[in-house]
XYZ file of C-alpha atoms in Angstrom:
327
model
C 17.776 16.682 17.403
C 19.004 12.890 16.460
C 19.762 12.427 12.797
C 17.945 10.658 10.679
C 19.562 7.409 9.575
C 17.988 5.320 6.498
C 18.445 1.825 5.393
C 17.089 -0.378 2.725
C 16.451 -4.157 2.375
C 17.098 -5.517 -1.373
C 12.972 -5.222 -1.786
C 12.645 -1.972 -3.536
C 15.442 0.123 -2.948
C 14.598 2.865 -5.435
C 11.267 3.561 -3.130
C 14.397 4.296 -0.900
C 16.692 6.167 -2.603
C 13.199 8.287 -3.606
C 12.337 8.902 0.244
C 16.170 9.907 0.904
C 15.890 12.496 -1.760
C 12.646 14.028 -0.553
C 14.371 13.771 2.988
C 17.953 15.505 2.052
C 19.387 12.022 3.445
C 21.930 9.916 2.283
C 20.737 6.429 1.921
C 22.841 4.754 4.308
C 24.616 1.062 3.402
C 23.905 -2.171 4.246
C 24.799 -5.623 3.372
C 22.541 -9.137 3.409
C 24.389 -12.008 2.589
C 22.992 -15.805 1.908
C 24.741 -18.045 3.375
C 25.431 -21.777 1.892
C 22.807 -23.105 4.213
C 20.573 -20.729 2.677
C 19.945 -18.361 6.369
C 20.450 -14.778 5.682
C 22.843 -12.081 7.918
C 22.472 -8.667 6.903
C 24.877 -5.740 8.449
C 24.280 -1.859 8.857
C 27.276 -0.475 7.322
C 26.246 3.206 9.163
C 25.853 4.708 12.479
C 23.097 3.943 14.727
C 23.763 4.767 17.981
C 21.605 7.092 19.569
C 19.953 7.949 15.424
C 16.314 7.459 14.369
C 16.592 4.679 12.390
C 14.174 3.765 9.045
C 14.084 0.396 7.376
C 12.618 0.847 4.030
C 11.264 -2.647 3.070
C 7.686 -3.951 1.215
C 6.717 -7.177 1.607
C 7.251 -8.956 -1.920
C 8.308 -11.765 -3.517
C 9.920 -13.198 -2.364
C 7.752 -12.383 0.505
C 9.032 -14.486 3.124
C 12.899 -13.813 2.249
C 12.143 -9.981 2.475
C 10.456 -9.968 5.870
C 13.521 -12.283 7.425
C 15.444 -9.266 6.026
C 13.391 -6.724 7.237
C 13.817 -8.617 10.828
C 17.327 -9.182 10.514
C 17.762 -5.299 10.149
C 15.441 -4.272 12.890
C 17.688 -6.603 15.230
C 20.343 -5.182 13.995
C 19.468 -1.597 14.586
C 18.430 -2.477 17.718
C 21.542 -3.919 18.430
C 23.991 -0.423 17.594
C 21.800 1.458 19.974
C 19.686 3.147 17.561
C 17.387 5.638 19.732
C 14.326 4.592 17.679
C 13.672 1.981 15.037
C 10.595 2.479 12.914
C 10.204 -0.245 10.330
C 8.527 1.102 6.927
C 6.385 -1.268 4.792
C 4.616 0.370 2.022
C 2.955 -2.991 1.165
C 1.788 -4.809 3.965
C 1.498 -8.253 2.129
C -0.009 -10.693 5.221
C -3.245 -7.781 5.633
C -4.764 -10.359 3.910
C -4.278 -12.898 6.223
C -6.286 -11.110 9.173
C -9.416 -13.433 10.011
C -9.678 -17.072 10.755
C -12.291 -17.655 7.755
C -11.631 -21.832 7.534
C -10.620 -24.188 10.623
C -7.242 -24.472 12.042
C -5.109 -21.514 9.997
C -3.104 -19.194 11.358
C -4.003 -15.153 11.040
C -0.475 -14.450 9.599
C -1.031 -10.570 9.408
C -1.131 -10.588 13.155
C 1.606 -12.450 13.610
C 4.355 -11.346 11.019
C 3.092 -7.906 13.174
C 4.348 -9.308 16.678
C 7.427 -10.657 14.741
C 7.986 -6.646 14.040
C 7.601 -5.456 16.783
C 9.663 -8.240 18.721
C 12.749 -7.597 16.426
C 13.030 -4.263 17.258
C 10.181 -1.817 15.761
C 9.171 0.866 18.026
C 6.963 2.362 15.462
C 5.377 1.113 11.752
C 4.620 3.515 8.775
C 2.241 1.414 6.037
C -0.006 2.617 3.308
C -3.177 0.907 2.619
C -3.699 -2.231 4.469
C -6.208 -4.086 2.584
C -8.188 -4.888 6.151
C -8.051 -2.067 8.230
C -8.579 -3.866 11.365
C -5.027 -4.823 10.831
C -3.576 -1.948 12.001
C -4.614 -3.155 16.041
C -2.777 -6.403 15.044
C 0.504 -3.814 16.094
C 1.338 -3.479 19.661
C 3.571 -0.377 18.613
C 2.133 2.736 17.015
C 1.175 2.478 13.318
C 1.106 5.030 10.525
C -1.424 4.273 8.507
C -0.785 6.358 5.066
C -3.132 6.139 2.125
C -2.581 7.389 -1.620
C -5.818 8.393 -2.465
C -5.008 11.697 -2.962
C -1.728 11.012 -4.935
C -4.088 8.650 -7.368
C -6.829 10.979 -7.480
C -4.053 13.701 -9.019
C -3.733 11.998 -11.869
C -7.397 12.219 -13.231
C -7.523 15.989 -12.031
C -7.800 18.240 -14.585
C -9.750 15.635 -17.116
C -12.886 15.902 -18.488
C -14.802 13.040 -16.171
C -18.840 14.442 -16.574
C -19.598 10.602 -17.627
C -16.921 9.158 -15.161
C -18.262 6.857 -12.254
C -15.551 5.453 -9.501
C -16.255 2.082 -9.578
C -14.978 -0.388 -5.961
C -14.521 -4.472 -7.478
C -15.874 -5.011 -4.054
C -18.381 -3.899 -1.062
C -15.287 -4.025 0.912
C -13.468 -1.314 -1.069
C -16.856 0.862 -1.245
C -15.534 3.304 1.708
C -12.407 4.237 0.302
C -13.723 4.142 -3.738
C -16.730 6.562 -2.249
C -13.962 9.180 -0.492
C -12.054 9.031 -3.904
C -15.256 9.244 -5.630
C -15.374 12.438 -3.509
C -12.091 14.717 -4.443
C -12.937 13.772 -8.002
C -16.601 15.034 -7.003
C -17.631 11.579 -8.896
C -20.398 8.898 -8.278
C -19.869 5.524 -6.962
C -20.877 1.962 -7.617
C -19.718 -1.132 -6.251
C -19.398 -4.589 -7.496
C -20.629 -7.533 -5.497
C -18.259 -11.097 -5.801
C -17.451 -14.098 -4.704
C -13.831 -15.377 -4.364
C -14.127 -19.498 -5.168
C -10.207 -19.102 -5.095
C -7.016 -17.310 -4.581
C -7.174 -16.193 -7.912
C -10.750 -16.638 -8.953
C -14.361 -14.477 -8.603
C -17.356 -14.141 -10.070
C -18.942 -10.751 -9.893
C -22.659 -11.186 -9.329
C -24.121 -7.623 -9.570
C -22.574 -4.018 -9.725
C -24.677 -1.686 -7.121
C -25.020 1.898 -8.762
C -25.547 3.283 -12.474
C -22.832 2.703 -14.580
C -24.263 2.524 -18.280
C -22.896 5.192 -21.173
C -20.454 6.278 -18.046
C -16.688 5.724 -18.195
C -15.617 3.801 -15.002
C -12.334 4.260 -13.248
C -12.465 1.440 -11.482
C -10.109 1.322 -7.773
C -8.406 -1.298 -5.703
C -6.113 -1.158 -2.947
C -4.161 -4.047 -3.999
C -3.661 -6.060 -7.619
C -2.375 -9.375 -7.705
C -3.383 -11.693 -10.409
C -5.965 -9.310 -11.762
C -8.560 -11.950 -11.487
C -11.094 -10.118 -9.445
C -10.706 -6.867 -12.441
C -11.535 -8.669 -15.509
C -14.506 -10.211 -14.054
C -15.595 -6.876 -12.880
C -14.343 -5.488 -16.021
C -17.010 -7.924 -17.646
C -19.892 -7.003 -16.168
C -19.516 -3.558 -16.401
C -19.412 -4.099 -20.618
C -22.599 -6.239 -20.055
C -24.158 -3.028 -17.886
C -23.033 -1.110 -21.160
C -20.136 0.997 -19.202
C -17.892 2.052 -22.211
C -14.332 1.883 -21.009
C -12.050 1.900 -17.824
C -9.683 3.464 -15.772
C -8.279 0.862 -13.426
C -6.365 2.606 -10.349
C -4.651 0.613 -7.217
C -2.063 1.618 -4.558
C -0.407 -2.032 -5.007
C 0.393 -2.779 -8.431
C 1.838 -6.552 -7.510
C 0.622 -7.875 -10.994
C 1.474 -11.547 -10.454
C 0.840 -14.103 -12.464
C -0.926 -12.974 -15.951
C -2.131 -9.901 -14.636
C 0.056 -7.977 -16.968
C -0.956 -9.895 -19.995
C -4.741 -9.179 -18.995
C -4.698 -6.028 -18.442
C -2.583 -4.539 -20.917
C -4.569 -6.778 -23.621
C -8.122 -5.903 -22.148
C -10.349 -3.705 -24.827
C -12.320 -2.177 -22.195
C -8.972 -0.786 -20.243
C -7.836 2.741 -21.237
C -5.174 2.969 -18.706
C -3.768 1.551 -15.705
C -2.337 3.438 -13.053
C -0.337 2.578 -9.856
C 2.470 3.409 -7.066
C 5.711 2.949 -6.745
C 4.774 1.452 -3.027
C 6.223 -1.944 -4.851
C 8.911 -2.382 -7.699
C 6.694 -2.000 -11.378
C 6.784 -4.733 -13.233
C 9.052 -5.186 -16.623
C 7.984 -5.371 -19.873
C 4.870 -2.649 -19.420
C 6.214 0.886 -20.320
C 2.350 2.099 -20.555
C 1.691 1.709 -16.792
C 1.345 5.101 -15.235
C 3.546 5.146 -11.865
C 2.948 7.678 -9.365
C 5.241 8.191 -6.803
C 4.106 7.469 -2.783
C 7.883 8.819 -2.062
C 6.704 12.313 -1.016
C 4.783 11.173 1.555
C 6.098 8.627 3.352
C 9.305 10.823 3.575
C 6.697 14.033 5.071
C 5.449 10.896 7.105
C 9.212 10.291 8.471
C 10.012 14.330 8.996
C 6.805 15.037 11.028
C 7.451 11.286 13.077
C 11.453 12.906 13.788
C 9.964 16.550 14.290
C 7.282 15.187 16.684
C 5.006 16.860 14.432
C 1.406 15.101 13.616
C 1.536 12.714 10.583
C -2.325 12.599 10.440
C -2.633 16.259 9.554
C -1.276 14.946 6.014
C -4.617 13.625 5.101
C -6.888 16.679 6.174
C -9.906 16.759 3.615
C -8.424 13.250 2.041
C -9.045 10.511 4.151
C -11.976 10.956 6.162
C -10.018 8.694 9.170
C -7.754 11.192 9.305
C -10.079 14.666 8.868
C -11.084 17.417 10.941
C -13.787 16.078 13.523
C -17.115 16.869 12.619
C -19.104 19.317 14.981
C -20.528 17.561 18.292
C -24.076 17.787 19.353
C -23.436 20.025 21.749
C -21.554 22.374 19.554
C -25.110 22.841 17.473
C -26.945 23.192 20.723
């Protein structure tokens, strides 16, 4: 079997050195330099020839010098004759950019996914793309990983009879009901409008929330905006304290400051899909390293990748019965 060869762009390279643990792999060494015209080269310092090569990078700031990386290495493993190059991007950051909503604008999440795939990705493992329909933007197959079940761990075991999992958004309600699920919770959903990048007002929340502790989840924090206005209304509907939960801890801006400052939050809890940020040793980080390197052994192997998420995400479960199979 080809060996398994792992790289890392300067994005998060303890993610890495996590997954290479898990694995039993050496992270292997590689160089990006800036040059005085500010263009980047980067160089494999390892074997590629004939290897299944990984590229470990999320997309964050700086986003735009990070994915020239990532592309630079693809090429480059390309170029030593790698036998496979699979790019992995635990945050996806242009998923957001997947509609044409306004005139004239470009839908960046498909195209940063043909620039992937035309520097040299044969295959793409991800973890919770905040629009799901982003995955066809790929012309390459996608793993599509989620974390649910890693974030739903770390209420296990809790007393939650007055808990309710609470979505900021109708768009979130699938995923916030399936969590809702393993933690054999309720669900509720808040209803907003985004006037801006950073700025929403939550107009209702759909579901019973008052006297009932909310762990409110989100795929993806940024500026935190869209949380303390949901975080508001759910003290007006007389919900007595939080839980907030995300895959993407980005925390740009003054999310920190808001969050860790907020009376109505008990705890916030995230992945390590992106670097945490400094200055907030109460965050709880759990670690997405396990899977994306089961992810990586069952994609060398051959093995299925989906069979991960039996009886977590429903995309990914057994099939329910057919009609004909209860004729």
């Amino acid at each position: 079997m080809r060996e398994i060869v792992v790289f890392s762009g300067s994005a998060h390279r303890e993610l890495a050195e996590r997954i290479c643990d898990q694995l039993g792999v050496p992270l292997s060494p590689s160089r990006t330099t800036r040059f005085s015209n500010d263009c980047l080269q980067t160089q494999l310092l390892a074997n590629c020839r004939q290897r299944d090569v990984y590229v470990v990078q999320p997309l964050v700031a700086p986003t735009q010098d990070h994915l020239m990386e990532l592309l630079l290495m693809l090429d480059a493993a390309r170029g030593a004759s790698a036998a496979r190059v699979t790019a992995v991007v635990p945050h996806y950051a242009y998923a957001r950019s997947d509609k044409k909503d306004a005139s004239r604008i470009s839908i960046g999440g498909r195209l940063v996914a043909d620039m992937i795939t035309a520097a040299g990705a044969d295959r793409v493992i991800t973890m919770a793309l905040h629009a799901p329909q982003v995955h066809g933007f790929f012309s390459v197959p996608v793993d599509h990983l989620t974390a649910l079940g890693v974030l739903a761990e770390h209420f296990r075991g809790r007393d939650l009879d007055d808990a309710v999992v609470v979505s900021p958004n109708l768009g979130n309600a699938k995923e916030a009901t399936q969590f809702a699920r393993l933690l054999g919770l309720p669900v509720a959903a808040g209803s907003k409008q985004r006037t801006s990048d950073d700025t929403v007002v939550v107009e209702s929340v759909v579901g019973d929330v008052r006297g009932r502790h909310a762990i409110v989840l989100d795929d993806e924090i940024a500026t935190g905006g869209s949380i303390v206005e949901l975080l508001a209304k759910l003290e007006e509907l007389g919900c007595t304290g939080a839980s907030v939960a995300c895959t993407h801890g980005l925390f740009a801006g003054r999310a920190v400051e808001r969050l860790r400052e907020h009376p109505m939050v008990d705890e916030v809890v995230t992945t390590d899909t992106v670097p945490a940020p400094d200055g907030w040793p109460q965050l709880q980080v759990r670690s997405v390293s396990g899977l994306f390197a089961q992810a990586i052994s069952r994609i060398h192997a051959g093995e299925s990748v989906s069979s991960l998420f039996d009886g977590v995400d429903p995309t990914h479960a057994p099939p329910q019965p057919s009609l004909f199979d209860r004729a």
